[in-house]
């Protein structure tokens, strides 16, 4: 396999996964966008959470040009991204029982809010407990995961359940167990993961649906503009002031 061929194969694999989303997940995407639009219209707040590399897709929704100003990042210290040192500690924290409940107890989440929980495998204690505890608070939960893990791996939560089992809606990324998309005769492990590309696109499709659903109802979506276009900062300042009681990343 040449360098050019492997690049093309990865892009083809990613395109195939995106096409699957379009062909198989449109109804779920529409339902998720509608749920978020309902939350916004009813005065609720929006939050996103992901651990490790799943946090990248969550972070992409927050304070984003062209994105919803009301989307806030639910932060769990030590598991958001790979900045924690040593990096494997983040993976270990995902398996700690009780951490999710402690985080929610000190978070601004309340009944009527909506929470996107992103976890590729959905098998670790943290996302499972996050979903269970959030729903117990009266929060609507949208799980973004690969459903295949539930049939091909063992849950790491004491209940034996997965993230998908504790959500109001589930969005299936369709990523194969192990994430990597390519193999090579001379490389002993599969490589080229696609979950970030696919999950980010999936969530931006949900955000687009939320915005258009609000607009169709006669409600102006609270969108941010790029600060690198003329008038962008002024626009964003107006939106943030209007919705200051529902935005938490400014403090």
Coordinates of C-alpha atoms in Angstrom, one line a residue:
X1 CA 0.0 0.0 0.0
X2 CA 1.5 3.3 -1.1
X3 CA 1.3 6.5 1.0
X4 CA -1.2 7.9 -1.5
X5 CA -3.2 4.7 -1.5
X6 CA -3.5 4.6 2.3
X7 CA -4.5 8.3 2.5
X8 CA -7.2 7.6 -0.1
X9 CA -8.4 4.5 1.7
X10 CA -8.8 6.3 5.0
X11 CA -10.7 9.1 3.3
X12 CA -12.9 6.6 1.6
X13 CA -13.6 4.8 4.9
X14 CA -14.5 8.1 6.6
X15 CA -16.8 9.0 3.6
X16 CA -18.5 5.6 3.9
X17 CA -19.1 6.2 7.6
X18 CA -20.6 9.6 6.9
X19 CA -22.8 8.2 4.2
X20 CA -24.1 5.6 6.7
X21 CA -25.0 8.5 9.1
X22 CA -26.9 10.2 6.3
X23 CA -28.7 7.0 5.2
X24 CA -29.4 5.4 8.6
X25 CA -29.3 8.0 11.3
X26 CA -31.2 10.9 9.8
X27 CA -34.3 10.1 11.9
X28 CA -32.3 10.0 15.1
X29 CA -30.4 13.2 14.2
X30 CA -33.7 14.9 13.6
X31 CA -35.1 13.7 16.9
X32 CA -32.0 14.9 18.7
X33 CA -32.1 18.3 17.1
X34 CA -35.8 18.6 18.0
X35 CA -35.1 17.7 21.6
X36 CA -32.5 20.4 21.9
X37 CA -34.7 22.9 20.2
X38 CA -37.5 22.1 22.6
X39 CA -35.0 22.6 25.5
X40 CA -33.9 26.0 24.2
X41 CA -37.5 27.1 23.6
X42 CA -38.5 26.0 27.1
X43 CA -35.7 27.9 28.8
X44 CA -33.4 25.0 29.4
X45 CA -29.6 24.9 29.1
X46 CA -27.5 22.7 26.9
X47 CA -24.4 20.7 28.0
X48 CA -22.0 18.3 26.3
X49 CA -19.6 15.8 27.9
X50 CA -17.0 13.5 26.6
X51 CA -14.0 11.8 28.1
X52 CA -10.6 11.3 26.5
X53 CA -10.7 11.7 22.7
X54 CA -14.5 11.7 22.9
X55 CA -14.2 15.1 24.5
X56 CA -12.9 16.5 21.3
X57 CA -16.3 16.3 19.7
X58 CA -17.9 17.8 22.8
X59 CA -15.5 20.7 22.8
X60 CA -16.2 21.4 19.1
X61 CA -19.7 22.3 20.1
X62 CA -18.8 24.9 22.7
X63 CA -18.1 28.6 22.0
X64 CA -18.1 27.7 18.3
X65 CA -18.4 30.0 15.3
X66 CA -21.7 29.0 13.7
X67 CA -22.6 27.0 16.7
X68 CA -25.2 27.4 19.5
X69 CA -24.2 29.9 22.1
X70 CA -26.1 27.9 24.8
X71 CA -23.9 24.8 24.5
X72 CA -21.7 24.4 27.6
X73 CA -19.0 21.9 28.3
X74 CA -19.5 19.7 31.3
X75 CA -16.0 19.4 32.7
X76 CA -14.7 16.4 34.7
X77 CA -11.1 17.3 35.8
X78 CA -8.6 14.8 34.4
X79 CA -10.7 13.3 31.7
X80 CA -11.3 16.2 29.2
X81 CA -8.8 15.6 26.4
X82 CA -5.3 14.2 26.8
X83 CA -3.7 17.2 28.7
X84 CA -3.7 15.3 32.0
X85 CA -0.3 13.8 32.9
X86 CA 0.3 10.9 32.8
X87 CA -2.2 10.5 30.0
X88 CA -3.3 7.0 31.0
X89 CA -4.7 8.5 34.2
X90 CA -7.6 9.9 32.2
X91 CA -8.5 6.4 31.0
X92 CA -8.3 5.1 34.5
X93 CA -10.7 7.9 35.8
X94 CA -13.3 6.8 33.3
X95 CA -13.6 3.5 35.2
X96 CA -14.0 5.1 38.7
X97 CA -17.4 4.4 40.3
X98 CA -19.1 7.5 41.8
X99 CA -17.1 10.1 39.9
X100 CA -20.1 11.1 37.7
X101 CA -22.4 11.6 40.6
X102 CA -19.8 13.8 42.4
X103 CA -19.4 15.9 39.2
X104 CA -23.2 16.4 38.7
X105 CA -23.6 17.3 42.4
X106 CA -21.3 20.3 41.8
X107 CA -22.5 21.2 38.3
X108 CA -25.2 23.7 37.2
X109 CA -27.3 20.9 35.6
X110 CA -30.9 21.0 36.6
X111 CA -34.2 19.5 35.5
X112 CA -35.3 20.7 32.1
X113 CA -31.7 20.9 30.7
X114 CA -30.3 18.6 28.0
X115 CA -27.0 16.7 28.1
X116 CA -25.1 15.2 25.2
X117 CA -22.9 12.4 26.5
X118 CA -20.2 11.2 24.0
X119 CA -18.5 7.9 24.5
X120 CA -17.3 5.7 21.7
X121 CA -17.5 2.5 23.6
X122 CA -20.2 3.5 26.2
X123 CA -18.9 0.8 28.4
X124 CA -17.0 2.7 31.2
X125 CA -18.5 3.6 34.5
X126 CA -18.2 7.4 34.0
X127 CA -20.5 7.8 30.9
X128 CA -23.0 5.2 32.2
X129 CA -23.3 6.8 35.6
X130 CA -23.4 10.2 34.1
X131 CA -26.4 9.3 32.0
X132 CA -28.2 7.5 34.9
X133 CA -27.6 10.4 37.4
X134 CA -28.5 13.1 34.9
X135 CA -31.8 11.5 34.1
X136 CA -32.5 11.1 37.8
X137 CA -32.2 14.8 38.0
X138 CA -34.8 15.3 35.2
X139 CA -32.2 16.1 32.5
X140 CA -32.8 14.8 29.0
X141 CA -29.8 12.7 27.9
X142 CA -28.7 12.1 24.3
X143 CA -26.1 9.4 24.0
X144 CA -23.6 9.4 21.2
X145 CA -21.8 6.1 21.0
X146 CA -21.0 3.1 18.8
X147 CA -23.7 0.6 19.6
X148 CA -21.5 -2.3 18.3
X149 CA -19.5 -2.2 21.6
X150 CA -22.5 -3.3 23.6
X151 CA -22.5 -6.7 21.7
X152 CA -18.8 -7.1 21.3
X153 CA -17.4 -6.0 24.7
X154 CA -18.1 -6.4 28.4
X155 CA -19.5 -3.4 30.3
X156 CA -17.2 -1.9 33.0
X157 CA -20.1 -0.7 35.1
X158 CA -21.4 -2.7 38.0
X159 CA -24.9 -2.9 36.4
X160 CA -23.6 -4.6 33.3
X161 CA -25.2 -1.9 31.2
X162 CA -23.9 0.6 28.6
X163 CA -24.5 4.3 27.9
X164 CA -27.1 3.4 25.3
X165 CA -29.2 1.8 28.0
X166 CA -29.7 5.1 29.9
X167 CA -30.6 7.7 27.3
X168 CA -33.7 9.4 26.0
X169 CA -32.1 9.2 22.5
X170 CA -29.2 7.3 21.1
X171 CA -27.1 8.4 18.1
X172 CA -25.1 5.5 16.7
X173 CA -21.8 6.6 15.2
X174 CA -21.4 3.2 13.5
X175 CA -17.7 3.0 14.4
X176 CA -16.3 -0.5 14.5
X177 CA -14.9 -1.8 17.8
X178 CA -11.3 -0.6 18.1
X179 CA -12.0 2.5 16.0
X180 CA -9.1 2.1 13.6
X181 CA -10.1 1.8 9.9
X182 CA -7.0 0.4 8.1
X183 CA -4.7 -2.6 8.2
X184 CA -1.4 -3.3 6.5
X185 CA 0.5 -6.6 6.1
X186 CA 3.6 -5.0 7.7
X187 CA 1.9 -3.2 10.5
X188 CA 0.9 -5.4 13.5
X189 CA -2.0 -3.2 14.7
X190 CA -4.9 -1.6 12.9
X191 CA -4.6 2.2 12.5
X192 CA -6.2 5.4 11.3
X193 CA -9.1 6.0 13.7
X194 CA -12.2 7.8 12.3
X195 CA -14.4 8.3 15.4
X196 CA -13.5 12.0 15.8
X197 CA -14.3 12.9 12.2
X198 CA -17.5 11.0 12.2
X199 CA -18.7 12.0 15.7
X200 CA -18.0 15.6 15.1
X201 CA -19.9 15.6 11.8
X202 CA -22.8 13.7 13.5
X203 CA -23.1 16.3 16.2
X204 CA -22.8 19.3 13.9
X205 CA -25.7 17.7 11.9
X206 CA -27.7 17.7 15.2
X207 CA -26.8 21.4 15.8
X208 CA -27.9 22.3 12.3
X209 CA -31.2 20.6 12.9
X210 CA -31.6 22.4 16.2
X211 CA -31.0 25.8 14.5
X212 CA -33.4 25.2 11.6
X213 CA -36.1 23.7 13.9
X214 CA -36.0 26.9 16.1
X215 CA -36.2 29.1 13.0
X216 CA -39.1 27.2 11.6
X217 CA -40.9 27.9 14.9
X218 CA -40.2 31.6 14.6
X219 CA -37.5 31.6 17.2
X220 CA -34.1 33.1 16.4
X221 CA -31.5 30.5 17.2
X222 CA -28.9 31.8 19.6
X223 CA -25.9 31.4 17.2
X224 CA -22.3 32.7 17.5
X225 CA -20.4 34.2 14.7
X226 CA -16.7 34.1 14.0
X227 CA -14.7 36.7 15.8
X228 CA -12.5 36.9 12.7
X229 CA -15.3 38.6 10.6
X230 CA -16.2 42.2 10.9
X231 CA -18.9 42.7 13.5
X232 CA -18.4 39.2 14.9
X233 CA -17.4 40.2 18.4
X234 CA -20.2 42.7 18.7
X235 CA -22.7 40.1 17.6
X236 CA -21.4 37.5 20.1
X237 CA -21.4 40.1 22.9
X238 CA -25.1 40.7 22.2
X239 CA -26.0 37.0 22.2
X240 CA -24.0 36.3 25.3
X241 CA -25.7 39.2 27.2
X242 CA -29.1 38.1 26.1
X243 CA -28.5 34.5 27.3
X244 CA -26.1 35.2 30.1
X245 CA -28.1 33.1 32.6
X246 CA -27.7 30.0 30.3
X247 CA -24.0 30.4 29.4
X248 CA -21.4 29.0 31.8
X249 CA -18.1 29.2 29.8
X250 CA -17.7 32.9 30.4
X251 CA -17.1 32.6 34.2

